[in-house]
XYZ file of C-alpha atoms in Angstrom:
558
model
C 0.067 -0.017 0.172
C 0.949 3.591 -0.087
C 0.498 6.104 2.581
C 2.464 7.416 5.592
C 2.703 4.288 7.293
C 4.404 2.595 4.412
C 7.576 3.449 5.175
C 7.352 1.268 8.331
C 6.976 -1.753 6.328
C 9.486 -3.605 3.416
C 7.116 -4.425 1.036
C 8.390 -6.288 -2.143
C 8.233 -4.332 -5.145
C 6.288 -7.305 -6.836
C 4.806 -9.995 -5.951
C 2.172 -12.320 -7.032
C -0.909 -12.458 -5.240
C -2.599 -10.068 -3.070
C -0.731 -7.439 -1.250
C 0.714 -5.330 -3.930
C 0.822 -1.483 -3.106
C 1.053 0.939 -6.052
C 1.914 4.608 -5.952
C -0.829 7.050 -5.255
C -2.200 9.226 -8.092
C -2.042 12.742 -7.093
C -2.723 16.044 -9.191
C -0.303 19.031 -8.686
C -2.073 21.887 -10.022
C -0.268 25.347 -10.498
C -1.625 28.588 -9.721
C -3.580 30.945 -11.980
C -4.347 34.381 -12.057
C -4.538 37.632 -13.901
C -4.451 41.263 -13.360
C -4.230 44.568 -15.632
C -0.898 45.952 -15.745
C 0.133 48.100 -12.706
C 3.754 48.388 -12.856
C 4.032 45.485 -10.130
C 4.746 41.752 -9.676
C 2.008 39.676 -9.012
C 1.784 36.085 -7.565
C -0.371 33.706 -9.008
C -2.882 31.655 -6.650
C -1.327 28.677 -4.764
C -0.263 25.620 -6.337
C -2.632 22.710 -4.944
C -1.729 19.245 -4.641
C -5.012 17.288 -4.788
C -5.967 13.501 -4.753
C -7.183 10.630 -2.680
C -4.192 10.483 -0.655
C -1.576 13.315 -0.846
C 0.602 12.315 2.190
C 2.823 15.285 2.874
C 3.026 16.337 -0.835
C 2.851 20.164 -1.407
C 3.728 22.184 -4.317
C 4.645 25.761 -5.097
C 4.265 27.793 -8.596
C 7.353 28.298 -10.766
C 7.666 30.892 -11.160
C 6.423 32.373 -8.010
C 5.737 35.742 -9.278
C 5.251 37.335 -12.467
C 5.157 40.662 -13.892
C 5.543 43.598 -14.143
C 5.326 43.380 -18.021
C 2.409 42.395 -19.775
C 2.037 38.916 -20.864
C 0.784 35.562 -20.068
C 3.201 33.141 -18.103
C 3.006 29.469 -17.868
C 2.954 28.465 -14.204
C 4.288 25.054 -13.430
C 3.880 23.095 -10.247
C 6.914 22.208 -8.267
C 5.777 19.134 -5.965
C 7.924 18.462 -2.939
C 7.378 16.006 -0.231
C 9.404 13.415 1.726
C 7.830 10.326 -0.114
C 7.323 11.780 -3.154
C 8.311 8.626 -4.736
C 5.266 6.971 -3.511
C 3.217 9.308 -5.743
C 2.477 9.570 -9.383
C 2.173 13.403 -9.684
C 0.034 14.583 -12.637
C 1.159 18.208 -13.146
C -1.415 20.722 -14.413
C 0.310 23.934 -15.551
C -1.292 27.492 -14.449
C -1.118 30.736 -16.422
C -0.786 34.184 -15.060
C -2.079 36.600 -17.292
C -0.964 40.448 -17.032
C -3.361 42.446 -19.545
C -2.349 45.857 -20.765
C -3.480 48.543 -18.825
C -6.182 50.874 -20.602
C -5.496 54.390 -20.869
C -6.764 57.403 -22.769
C -4.565 59.918 -24.217
C -6.774 63.044 -24.784
C -5.251 65.520 -26.780
C -5.828 69.070 -25.564
C -8.679 71.465 -27.258
C -9.484 75.078 -27.180
C -10.788 77.975 -29.508
C -10.153 81.825 -29.668
C -10.707 84.605 -31.940
C -8.464 85.525 -34.704
C -5.717 87.900 -33.217
C -3.088 87.613 -35.385
C -1.174 85.189 -33.115
C -0.320 81.719 -32.555
C -2.308 79.647 -29.533
C -1.376 76.682 -27.616
C -4.486 74.139 -26.875
C -4.908 72.946 -23.567
C -2.894 70.120 -22.229
C -2.643 66.642 -23.395
C -3.845 64.347 -20.561
C -3.478 60.557 -20.183
C -6.135 58.728 -17.816
C -7.061 55.532 -16.738
C -6.581 53.195 -13.753
C -2.706 53.165 -13.854
C -0.662 55.109 -16.105
C 2.687 54.383 -14.932
C 5.075 57.257 -16.236
C 3.258 58.175 -19.637
C 3.016 61.184 -20.537
C 1.533 63.079 -23.758
C 1.955 65.933 -26.022
C -0.062 67.823 -28.436
C 0.497 67.548 -32.174
C 0.676 70.078 -33.388
C 1.716 71.923 -30.116
C 0.519 75.309 -31.220
C -1.954 76.603 -34.011
C -2.948 79.557 -35.978
C -2.381 82.571 -36.605
C -5.111 82.047 -39.205
C -8.814 81.277 -38.822
C -9.735 77.663 -39.100
C -10.203 74.267 -36.915
C -7.185 72.352 -36.360
C -7.229 68.650 -35.249
C -4.870 68.046 -32.340
C -3.591 64.521 -31.593
C -1.966 63.121 -28.683
C 1.829 61.996 -28.882
C 2.320 59.593 -25.898
C 5.832 58.850 -24.575
C 6.955 56.939 -21.391
C 8.678 53.657 -20.431
C 6.793 50.280 -21.097
C 4.612 51.736 -23.734
C 3.630 47.667 -24.823
C 1.947 47.208 -21.407
C -0.802 49.715 -22.308
C -3.580 49.667 -24.451
C -3.796 53.634 -25.413
C -7.060 55.127 -26.469
C -6.444 58.153 -28.475
C -8.914 60.939 -28.445
C -8.100 63.743 -30.668
C -8.715 67.437 -29.790
C -9.191 70.271 -32.009
C -8.569 74.064 -31.830
C -10.660 76.658 -33.706
C -9.715 80.048 -34.165
C -12.907 82.152 -35.050
C -13.020 84.618 -37.631
C -12.756 87.720 -36.316
C -15.697 90.357 -36.367
C -14.867 93.651 -38.054
C -16.628 96.402 -39.807
C -15.033 98.489 -42.376
C -17.285 101.792 -42.509
C -17.546 103.914 -45.798
C -18.043 107.631 -45.793
C -20.736 108.807 -47.951
C -19.802 111.090 -50.668
C -21.628 113.453 -53.377
C -20.958 115.924 -56.318
C -22.987 118.042 -58.212
C -24.434 116.938 -61.362
C -22.095 117.866 -64.228
C -19.050 117.875 -62.079
C -16.385 115.036 -61.902
C -16.247 112.688 -59.223
C -14.026 113.714 -56.277
C -10.472 112.484 -56.292
C -10.407 109.500 -54.311
C -14.374 109.174 -54.457
C -14.372 108.967 -50.843
C -12.748 107.710 -47.511
C -13.363 104.974 -44.855
C -12.250 103.256 -41.737
C -12.149 99.725 -40.303
C -12.744 98.773 -36.556
C -11.957 95.656 -34.968
C -9.221 94.707 -37.659
C -5.709 93.419 -36.394
C -3.376 96.462 -36.746
C -0.570 94.129 -38.215
C -3.028 93.118 -41.174
C -2.616 96.846 -42.247
C -6.284 96.333 -43.737
C -6.870 99.288 -46.519
C -9.635 99.760 -49.257
C -10.218 101.185 -52.696
C -13.541 102.256 -53.689
C -15.724 102.520 -56.468
C -19.275 103.220 -57.280
C -22.134 102.397 -59.532
C -21.783 103.915 -62.653
C -24.187 106.652 -63.867
C -24.389 110.698 -63.822
C -28.164 111.667 -63.421
C -28.732 113.421 -60.229
C -30.155 111.298 -57.460
C -32.254 109.549 -56.747
C -31.305 106.700 -57.067
C -28.049 106.897 -55.510
C -24.914 105.282 -56.607
C -23.743 102.529 -54.022
C -20.385 103.023 -52.988
C -18.187 99.690 -52.885
C -15.203 99.189 -50.787
C -12.660 96.608 -51.947
C -10.362 95.858 -49.043
C -6.804 94.527 -48.936
C -4.553 93.600 -46.092
C -0.967 92.109 -45.555
C -3.008 89.439 -43.707
C -5.569 87.213 -44.709
C -9.039 88.900 -44.950
C -10.497 85.156 -44.678
C -9.521 85.587 -40.790
C -12.389 88.184 -40.813
C -16.218 88.157 -40.894
C -16.367 91.689 -42.362
C -19.276 93.877 -42.237
C -19.174 96.431 -44.986
C -21.068 99.079 -44.044
C -21.446 100.579 -47.615
C -22.222 104.036 -47.935
C -23.943 105.827 -51.066
C -22.848 108.194 -53.588
C -25.214 111.103 -54.294
C -25.234 113.515 -57.492
C -27.050 116.677 -56.352
C -28.908 118.531 -58.814
C -27.200 121.426 -60.340
C -29.137 124.916 -60.224
C -30.143 126.363 -63.587
C -31.380 129.714 -63.588
C -34.180 130.964 -65.611
C -34.491 134.574 -66.483
C -37.777 135.538 -68.339
C -37.091 137.708 -70.940
C -38.196 141.402 -70.218
C -40.730 143.232 -71.894
C -42.969 140.573 -72.679
C -46.798 141.652 -73.154
C -49.852 141.319 -74.617
C -52.790 143.606 -75.667
C -56.116 143.135 -73.469
C -58.223 140.183 -74.619
C -56.027 138.511 -76.443
C -54.201 135.178 -75.935
C -51.124 134.952 -73.872
C -47.912 134.385 -75.945
C -45.566 131.724 -74.992
C -43.302 133.457 -72.193
C -39.621 133.208 -73.340
C -36.831 133.181 -71.319
C -32.917 132.755 -71.012
C -31.103 129.823 -68.842
C -27.894 129.975 -67.220
C -26.110 126.876 -65.337
C -26.801 124.237 -67.892
C -23.828 121.619 -67.421
C -22.400 118.378 -68.771
C -23.290 119.618 -72.138
C -26.837 120.039 -71.832
C -28.853 122.447 -73.966
C -32.083 124.020 -73.758
C -33.906 121.035 -75.120
C -33.768 119.498 -71.459
C -36.429 121.849 -70.444
C -39.982 120.833 -70.497
C -43.414 122.619 -69.514
C -43.739 126.334 -69.784
C -43.124 129.600 -67.739
C -46.690 130.747 -66.158
C -47.698 134.300 -64.966
C -49.819 135.354 -62.115
C -53.379 135.213 -62.776
C -55.340 138.360 -64.207
C -56.973 139.289 -67.453
C -57.156 143.349 -66.740
C -54.558 145.565 -67.655
C -51.538 145.788 -65.269
C -48.258 143.834 -64.806
C -48.139 140.432 -63.338
C -45.212 138.172 -61.756
C -43.880 136.075 -64.234
C -43.660 132.657 -62.433
C -41.546 129.366 -63.100
C -45.044 127.566 -63.958
C -44.121 124.094 -64.999
C -40.834 124.924 -66.599
C -38.439 122.120 -65.438
C -34.925 121.587 -66.937
C -35.275 117.860 -65.812
C -34.535 115.768 -62.827
C -30.556 116.583 -62.939
C -31.533 120.179 -62.334
C -32.978 122.475 -59.631
C -34.955 125.169 -61.607
C -35.120 128.555 -60.102
C -36.012 131.931 -61.366
C -33.742 134.655 -61.192
C -33.697 136.667 -58.243
C -34.766 139.923 -59.950
C -38.158 139.918 -60.627
C -39.756 139.951 -64.224
C -43.451 141.022 -64.822
C -45.627 140.306 -68.076
C -47.683 143.381 -69.052
C -51.298 143.456 -70.021
C -51.496 146.884 -72.183
C -54.673 148.611 -73.115
C -56.577 147.872 -75.766
C -56.830 150.339 -78.370
C -60.138 151.389 -79.979
C -61.382 154.156 -81.729
C -64.794 155.429 -81.161
C -66.644 157.531 -83.953
C -69.698 159.486 -83.439
C -72.356 159.228 -86.233
C -74.158 161.956 -88.132
C -77.125 162.849 -86.413
C -80.051 165.481 -86.843
C -82.585 166.711 -84.074
C -84.893 169.391 -83.446
C -83.749 171.920 -80.837
C -84.507 170.678 -77.288
C -82.499 172.668 -74.964
C -79.711 169.983 -74.479
C -76.751 168.689 -76.232
C -78.049 164.950 -76.291
C -77.948 163.127 -79.581
C -79.931 159.914 -80.254
C -77.067 158.781 -82.428
C -75.245 155.360 -81.219
C -71.382 155.807 -81.480
C -69.586 153.154 -83.645
C -66.275 151.573 -82.932
C -64.420 152.085 -86.056
C -61.018 150.964 -85.035
C -60.030 148.085 -83.164
C -62.711 145.849 -81.364
C -64.558 145.299 -77.784
C -63.811 141.943 -76.122
C -66.609 139.330 -76.127
C -68.353 139.895 -72.671
C -67.355 143.427 -72.307
C -70.037 146.415 -73.143
C -69.181 149.556 -74.836
C -71.255 151.925 -72.989
C -70.523 155.239 -75.244
C -72.984 158.393 -75.994
C -72.690 161.133 -78.267
C -73.372 164.973 -77.672
C -73.855 168.178 -79.874
C -71.150 170.723 -79.001
C -73.817 173.092 -78.078
C -77.211 172.753 -78.048
C -78.184 175.668 -80.318
C -79.496 175.536 -83.960
C -76.967 174.805 -86.800
C -75.358 172.632 -89.299
C -72.114 171.089 -89.657
C -72.102 171.125 -85.909
C -69.414 168.792 -83.870
C -70.837 165.529 -82.299
C -68.441 164.387 -79.565
C -68.237 160.882 -78.059
C -67.918 160.069 -74.235
C -68.282 157.191 -72.311
C -66.414 153.757 -71.446
C -66.412 150.192 -71.760
C -67.648 148.167 -68.961
C -64.778 145.694 -68.545
C -64.652 144.722 -64.916
C -61.734 147.453 -64.493
C -63.417 150.479 -64.793
C -62.904 150.596 -68.238
C -58.919 150.914 -67.793
C -58.424 147.834 -70.006
C -59.219 149.885 -73.074
C -57.283 152.987 -74.571
C -60.283 154.893 -76.381
C -59.513 157.410 -78.823
C -62.874 159.238 -79.365
C -63.581 160.622 -83.003
C -65.622 163.612 -83.750
C -67.653 164.331 -86.594
C -68.734 167.696 -88.011
C -71.938 166.604 -89.777
C -74.569 167.224 -86.931
C -77.692 169.203 -87.487
C -80.100 171.056 -84.939
C -82.871 172.495 -86.390
C -85.035 175.299 -85.122
C -87.688 174.275 -82.295
C -89.693 177.574 -82.929
C -92.210 178.662 -85.329
C -90.766 182.347 -86.497
C -93.136 184.187 -88.922
C -90.898 187.210 -89.008
C -90.763 190.474 -87.266
C -94.061 192.421 -86.245
C -94.137 196.152 -87.880
C -93.066 198.591 -87.764
C -90.205 196.404 -89.021
C -92.043 193.653 -90.887
C -90.867 190.369 -92.480
C -87.332 188.665 -92.157
C -84.414 187.883 -94.264
C -85.312 184.120 -93.744
C -88.881 184.454 -94.758
C -87.453 186.237 -98.100
C -89.106 189.780 -97.301
C -86.642 191.277 -94.872
C -84.728 193.353 -97.527
C -80.988 192.997 -98.180
C -77.673 195.188 -97.717
C -78.547 196.567 -100.758
C -81.962 197.194 -100.267
C -83.189 197.434 -96.669
C -87.235 197.330 -96.121
C -87.405 200.154 -93.556
C -85.772 203.262 -92.758
C -86.083 204.689 -89.247
C -84.884 208.378 -87.886
C -81.802 208.409 -85.860
C -82.430 209.122 -82.408
C -85.589 207.181 -82.286
C -86.592 204.125 -80.552
C -87.368 201.091 -82.958
C -89.452 198.714 -81.341
C -88.254 195.028 -82.606
C -91.161 192.753 -81.817
C -91.940 188.972 -82.687
C -94.130 185.952 -81.540
C -92.950 182.337 -81.524
C -94.635 178.949 -81.082
C -93.306 175.640 -80.690
C -92.075 173.383 -83.673
C -92.014 169.804 -83.972
C -90.624 170.038 -87.444
C -94.339 169.333 -88.989
C -96.432 171.811 -87.297
C -96.519 174.752 -85.367
C -97.601 174.611 -81.709
C -98.423 176.703 -78.672
C -96.819 179.929 -78.125
C -93.420 179.948 -76.370
C -93.477 182.323 -73.386
C -89.947 180.970 -71.990
C -86.400 181.850 -73.142
C -83.731 184.057 -73.547
C -83.632 185.853 -76.913
C -81.214 188.721 -77.952
C -80.876 191.256 -80.703
C -77.879 192.640 -82.364
C -77.678 195.595 -84.391
C -75.013 195.692 -86.739
C -74.012 198.561 -88.967
C -72.887 197.678 -92.541
C -72.608 200.775 -94.629
C -73.189 204.446 -94.069
C -75.331 204.741 -97.086
C -78.979 205.304 -96.850
C -81.773 204.350 -98.758
C -83.996 207.317 -100.363
C -87.149 206.268 -98.521
C -88.199 208.359 -95.776
C -87.320 207.586 -92.428
C -89.977 206.317 -89.860
C -90.021 208.057 -86.413
C -90.648 204.830 -84.783
C -92.680 205.537 -81.399
C -91.851 202.712 -78.915
C -94.809 200.878 -77.440
C -92.955 199.846 -74.116
C -89.586 200.128 -72.461
C -86.589 198.013 -73.525
C -85.208 195.252 -71.361
C -81.570 195.861 -69.840
C -78.896 194.428 -72.040
C -79.580 193.030 -75.384
C -82.327 190.508 -74.107
C -86.276 190.624 -75.522
C -88.862 190.956 -73.036
C -92.263 189.058 -73.201
C -95.286 191.596 -73.252
C -98.808 190.404 -74.166
C -97.624 187.204 -75.753
C -94.643 189.105 -77.802
C -91.358 189.232 -77.652
C -90.153 193.117 -77.511
C -87.065 194.855 -77.681
C -86.924 198.805 -77.905
C -84.024 199.571 -79.775
C -83.002 203.323 -79.277
C -80.842 204.887 -82.008
C -79.922 208.004 -79.683
C -76.388 208.604 -78.520
C -74.561 208.750 -81.826
C -70.611 208.615 -81.972
C -68.615 205.173 -82.101
C -70.275 203.821 -79.023
C -74.106 204.473 -80.652
C -76.091 204.661 -83.621
C -75.360 206.460 -86.717
C -77.059 206.972 -89.933
C -76.185 203.913 -92.289
C -77.231 200.559 -93.084
C -77.695 198.042 -90.227
C -78.770 194.436 -89.857
C -80.841 193.729 -87.075
C -79.964 190.269 -85.701
C -82.552 188.348 -83.144
C -81.041 185.130 -81.981
C -83.690 183.231 -80.376
C -82.853 180.459 -77.285
C -82.449 177.844 -79.778
C -79.938 179.545 -81.699
C -81.704 180.323 -84.751
C -81.115 183.610 -86.192
C -83.633 185.761 -87.803
C -82.499 189.098 -89.408
C -83.859 192.111 -91.132
C -82.496 194.855 -92.919
C -82.949 198.790 -91.969
C -81.766 202.096 -92.346
C -81.239 204.776 -90.051
C -81.486 208.332 -91.305
C -80.636 211.703 -89.634
């Protein structure tokens, strides 16, 4: 048998028959184990001997410890004991595995705004349960200066790199574009002028000085006065990269201001009242850019009014177009409406004496014309109300034109063809004179009809009645009738002189007086000399109030 007592017996190694002892079967199982690399050595689990009977056997691992490096080590059992020979030992190897340590290498990251400089990401970091002496660095170590995103990789260094499984986490560093503004100054010129040299100016804000950003300017083409305006474009250049910026280009507008053209109405423009307005003429100064008066449209106007007078000339609708401010000259110019010249001529008129100068004739416009809507109010009168032919007819009056007749320059033309016939029936002088030249029985210069003594008073008498041109009417008891004695010659006829006896007293002056329905004048021939009567041939001339004259020839004798 086997066991601890076997040493107490001398047993044959072979025998026939019963009682043979064979070696005991035992298993020596080496330790096992595993761990993650931590830079240290490690012992596997204990080596174990197993079997139905193991006596004093024991085993140890070979090797007793492993590490510190990563890998799998075979662990063999090493069995020992005093009676080892009594055992059949089946060794079972174990293994000990040191797995790589899991670490993470995280590259640095970061961000900034473009400032023209290079920048370093945050530190690269190695992390894990155990990292040993591992370190890492960023690749690249710095970024910039231009805007953009750069991938940052981790570079790991240290001893025993093979003992680690490294998970690499890339980082990134972003340089953001810089917000900047370029502000352009607006500019202008007057229509017809050249663009200003350099066109305009501008300035930037929030640009990096070292980039030396500058601008050149251009504008939308066009030469007409605004609107529209012409946008100014700033084209930027720099010693640096403009892609490093988000640029707000605060553009500006180029304005072409209107030029001023001054319109001066021509002086002396006028029309005659009642005619149409002429086209008002003018001269213009200030046209530019090769423009001529053909750019004008519309017309000058004037202040409203149709009466004679002066009226301010206004700009009206006249315009030189959108490129100009059209203004009137500072010195006012007026338009004149002058009087309308007409000639109003009297017409031949005949009437019976009525004691006034009125005429029933209607004057006519013989030169010019009266404007439609106006009315001529003209009358004509005799120069005197007295009887006569070839009498002058005079026109007076005006035109009703809403302006007191001032719209007309009226020339009045007279005619000398008027006739006023007597308004009295006169049948001659009564006795002692008798008859009248007008009734063909009043004598003549050569043959007076009556002779009177010098120094006597001659009664000159007549009666008159009204006359309507056809028949005699009622006696006339009013009026002033006068007598004139005119000496024509010192000769006397051979008839004897009549010693006339006055019937009533003479009136004062040379007026007849009414007595018993007769008109009397007692003509005294007394006195003699230059101031009185003398012998000779005389014409007695009675002038009635209507201007009609009745005469008779007489002789005054001594």
